[in-house]
Amino acid sequence: MRRFVTVIALLLFTVPFGISISGCGRKTATVTYCTGASAGVAVGQITTITLQPKIYGISVNQAEITSATAPSATDCKGAIVSAGRFTYGTTDMTTADIQPTTGRICGGTWNKNSGGGVADYTLCESTGKSGIAYITATANGVSSNPLPVYVHPVVTTVVLGAPSIDCATDPATNCSPAATNSNLPASSAVACAVAFANGCCAVPVAPSDPTAVAYDATGCLSQHKTGQLAARVLAGSGTNQTNVSCLVGHLNYTAQSAGIVSIDQNGVATAQQPGATIVNAGVALTGSSAGFFSTCPPVDIALSYPGSTAGTTNIIVNQNNTQPITATAVDKNGVQMTGLALEYVSTTPITIPASSNGTVTPVFPGAASITALCQPPTCNTAPQSAVGIFGNGKSVASKSVSITTPGTNSTFLYIASTDSQYLVRVDFTQPNLGAPVRMPYVPTSMVISNDGSTLYLGSSTELMVLNALTSAITRQDISVRGNVLAISPDNSTVVISDPVRKQVYLYSSSGTVTTTYGGVGTHAEYSPDSQTVYISAGNEILVHSNFSGWKQIGPATAAGATVSDVAVTVPAVGAYFAGPSTIARGYCPATTITAAPADGPPQVANQFYPLADTVASNTDRIAATSDGFHIIGASAATATLSDIEVNLAPVLATATALNGSRSPSGGIVCPMDGTGLTFSHATAPVALAGIAPSVITGVLPTSDSRLAFITYTGTGGVLPAYQPTNLSPAGNTTGAGIAGTLTNIPLSGGAIAPVGGTISADNSTVYVGTSGDDLVHIISTGTLTETNAIAPALPSFSGAAGTSAVPDLLVEKPRPTT
């Protein structure tokens, strides 16, 4: 027992003692020295303090307050080290004073010990001195690099211009000692072999890039070429204005529009994408609009494809096969351009779409024209104030390539009437008609999205939106009533005109009005790229562009006549408008440039969508053929069809003929002399014999440009089919109109007039709704004969019970034959 007690006692005394000894144990810290030896400066100690901008320094107006950037402290291995607190100093506190604990800089002298309850370092007092002082930051016995601070009179103007060649009488920033800093060691803040009293070097500093030209904003630079920027910095105003370019230190240039030009720290500008941009110069804590830079736009875009030969623009591509198309662009200096943000557009995007890289993969049989465009705002953009300078801010179009995809497809046909609340969908793969769908209101108009997913029907009460697959109503919007005029090819925007409120709406597919303009539109058509919509609006023309917004042209014609319809040209370089005389408006602005003032780029005035053509043909409705050669119109008053054979680029653009619009490869370029496009034409009038039209309701061309059909109200019982003359690849070169062939297709039964219609995507079939029998007649384009008729039996809204309405609203979407 005594032994057990002794063991317990020993444990009680020895265990705590052992723990105590262990707890007091110490390890010797390991120190790593910069030299790798056993002594010296340790890794983790401050060895370098850096103030930025290390070479170019800070520019400060007299009496202006700014702050030094936070210093960075590193050790001998370059690792960031915490310094705790820095102390700041200056070499000349009468030029650039600095608050020792915070690094706030005064372009003059800080107040100190001023009394009266005014705290020190709160008032910056100008001493009237201009010059350079050097500031440093110190911590743990280490001082930073000396950072130059340029103090100067208050800058009022910065003007971008050519580098100076006489630094004594015409100072510019390339005369400044600060311009030499990039070529000197960091320890040499400024250097100048000989200096003038104005602070400038006696000899202008050579560009850091020996290939750079002197850029003076009087011309454009070709892509990837370089230009040396220089600026003249002025202080004061009026007669008291003085040039302080050599006192302000280094300028930092930035472009307002990214991608057009890159500017390095030495002011060397490298042209990138075509376009124009304002260049800002940073000096004395502020950014000033200093000038203008231009990268030359393309003057020719040529399309080619594997196996193509010169002059060949028509190819056959089978359904679901991929056809690559390549664009080659050159500027006015003959420099081939790369990386352009070109848009490839198709005249029938649902049938034969063009991808963003130019490849074409037909989805259905049919035909399309493919065009490559360089156009603002994605290509060759420019500020609105600079549109037209050196050709920037204007569009360039290639010559179109025609794609034909053989074969046939089936159709979904949608039939409605302006006298019925019902809509019928016909699926031609099924033996029976679909059941009529009752709508909330009688429609005034109907369009289908190009992807075939959505129907938009206007009414005097609301917009009705239907799912095209199920015919179910998906939206009713009472905020936008009236007539649906058009839908953009990308399916994003619907044009609606309200004749009561006298408003035209651009309505997004998501269900919101994106923009509104006053007027009453009658018809509208989009360019294939969905960027621009042209609207006929009685005695005025409305145009909305994603680049330039709304433009109103009134009166629509010089004679004050109204316009009743619109047809966008192919390629989409303008639009023709129907009326007592048919006119065209081109998309190239007519630019007037006046001499540049002393402090900026040339002054520009633009007339958007100027007159491009006037044709002495009375037309009520018109349409363009996809080959770009024909504008086909018809008039009820004269019972005449007018085949307007157009040449959209009649004059070759060359170095000696700057007013030309035809590019070397056959595309269209805005004339470099600032004039708008001028189209030429020849006309071939053809009598609409055998009919007595009261109103022309439509001109329906096939997408392969082979035929055009005329719908009308009145009497006749036939469908006029016009076959234009197949012109050569150069168009009509005879100077006189070449009439095609008009064929009247008899309509069966009691049909009086074809009042509306649509054409299948494969161009094999025309569907026309007729008055007299209230049927839809099916016409073969191959034989120009009627093959069948459909009785939609739409209940009339205004007629007696049991009567049918005239099916005057028809749209279709293609579908596979099975």
Steps between C-alpha positions, in 0.01 A plus 500: 500500500777740586665423164174582311470840673861578412435429128195730497700780660775468245248523215339812642832682518676371191230529232434875542868565514553316173222696335650823622839419357349408163293819487802724542690344215611750211600453138758723334342708213646436153607816314553499122731768367489652156858399421452145619770557762457497876470876538381809315161626383231248576235383258176672600668834576422800277766561240304691234216751504338593170284799418298490176481614227869434542626673187228735383412661830198708594358811334342761730340836431613789718301499827363155419495221758568138420653197667792277426405143423552259785866392506586133472776352718684180409782295640813378325301215341234731359234391747255761629582611853282700737671828586259617766529874439672712235645846536489726196734778394551745213803668347323835461208582726442829317428315176341175616446469873401170660335401826757280678261241644237461226678581173247765393665728245444874456584679177659778703539518881288352778386724783693427819464665841255747349298527820145625520376146550603397149650154508836445336509351152146603409564797267712477186642839407645563155845657494470576130793271431510243223758229500591156627533380857579145604315317774614193689353256750710361784449208739735300720796700379432431132406773251299463181591607153467877442165559329481815285206733563436748217334819622360738239226756436146362487448306175197613301544332160676197355517473121617189318708582194816434309822478702692825513803562283586833666495476877582867549204651317256208488535292816333159511529203731770341282717798603454433870785360712243254630480351151858375539434315822418166342849485352681577825582298809244524776743708706496774235161659535548762228776587264546751222822577317402863436187663642312814403348747743158339437634178650523317169787301364672677215472194280165316464507152643496222244211248522570192705376302200715590196227379261240741641388786281398836641125467552319833467134388458494616137476146368448139600757235580481154349446210735808410710689813389635731769487874553664723759249709694593840633297767672513871566402579856367850565431697815282808532254626241468753223800727455642380830526139386851358521658176383615292801564174314852460639399574860223245553706182485380183341152465345302176508290442188187285495248429224130543578406211270684180576642292216561779248847599621746396768726768647813415695663694784707699252202624298560262210159411352448173314197481272281199576142459378353745247321796649548836666528590866556798723835488679521626856821627659549470873683791655485667841254250648244552226420348163458738211354428158815565303424393145402236253644179358395310190577146386435474125175318410482231234421619150442153362369173644528208260324168564639169381434132559682177417511458125372850426612679187501868412150627421322190635251588771237225470555165667290197586519368856301196599285493812696450826834535319740765627639753255788718630520855370811710553521880502813692404503870591749769396522870585570798276875441531466143375572357844322170561304512826457225756270426790215722381165465678314432176132410490389232258132536413254294301188622323319184620651428842254228600560298183869564428659668803850645503712451811716766661813354340353491150410135467161418348307185586158485327224375728230480230492513122481852362721787395683786670752774439790514748677830567787595729475840668742718693268743669467698821471452786686167482738588215638837387317687774548870575360762736188664359694827480762336279294281265639532150852620579738282294207264435460396863152446640371376163421154369672288238321212328639213297353378177240238583541129444181322391431162657246257353398189691303254285214291629154548646359540846159497658328800655305618798254755361324742734179655368317793659283790392445865582130405525522202737600414855622158390830360376558168324830315479559263211757221526551367150631169633154436647180427303273728700500870589575600855214612721433878488643693795291784638694817579388775740470761224486530123859543372609785278830340407714189553872418481698192599845497655774379272566200721137403454428490872270797556209676331435868568153633415410864536152627576328827583493391866819309577794303371433124495798262516451133411718192523535394135528132587189474717310813385449579870496865607808570712464877552247781467637853526256790501784755517587445133201490270483559128669336203797265514722608212813284519723286719878509503681202344657416836145474647576756771291803399153559359396826331148612596316810381209644695294721263287634787781611729717574195795315645743247357638249751799271492381218720735232634413133484522497880196728518629855552506812286864587439447828317219712353473763227209717389332415171273255325688224322346314210770244422846415635793281408820410684846463356606132519741573787214635716695822557276738304128523430349724230138614543270667249286746693287703262669830430812403693755221524614359833824307543631345819859382518669332794798728433342841443151463652186651345517714187193674358498614138223739419362572258565153365547632147603835357152539352336434835336179381426213736679167508297182536744209518869418544744243360853459637761455229723193464756545636337720763664831410175694496131469423252591228165655591179470299297806405391718208869489415718225644800629694801346674695599809857379546650401833825696450471842668583800286788654692613862496838556665631845584857584588621385837518770767822555690387284791334194347412275207314617189141613551239270349139539388313193376177459309385148582327287236530749215313462172664234282258458208173633356301286256208636299286195580177512696498210748277406792689190618859398424747222576867424427627183339776313679741532208511876563408594142125567517261716699157385390200722565137520400240777485123466513441845352694420183449119509870472430789289624834681506821299478764743628834348402747654742875533522583582859865582427527643150839672546824323583681644801866561421780712635420765241119475520422530868128542429468142375292247690592169336796327660756311289335164577148630427388587852377838614699759692390844614664762277813638665423854388208512743216475251220252557430200282350557158313213338428475129203329340315406185127436503284249317126574545263210442122539479303294752260395228199291589442640847330807642682564828362743755787449746834322454537297820839339443799422278635152581837406347644151529830482688674370186401821311326293233142623545292768667125484566256790534208489744218753486141584581262566212408262223680273260489145633866445413833517680758706305842327495797697370825340390779763493769482238800303623762771494875443472720508813562867424127577493329697226771668297282602202371826647143405410252289689473136401146376558439153631195281446162545668272198535148512643428180689124418499348439844234232524138529605358831607827672585483870423842626611806369688505740797798361691760229476827340595763280333647176630863513608604261223333731241288216363159622610300821533203519737245777434180584683224615271187709517185361343545144627688560828747223412877464499623394157820303460712589197798310360785733405637236265193477279334830599173317550265447789533155656254510789296725729435509876180612670608644838138599574592789726176632659438857390491762775303757302290276276188300567513189711645206311691713250873471448764772509747571224836340600723802443768429766734211414845407631695176477793321654690212343512154650641165390287301260452224759 
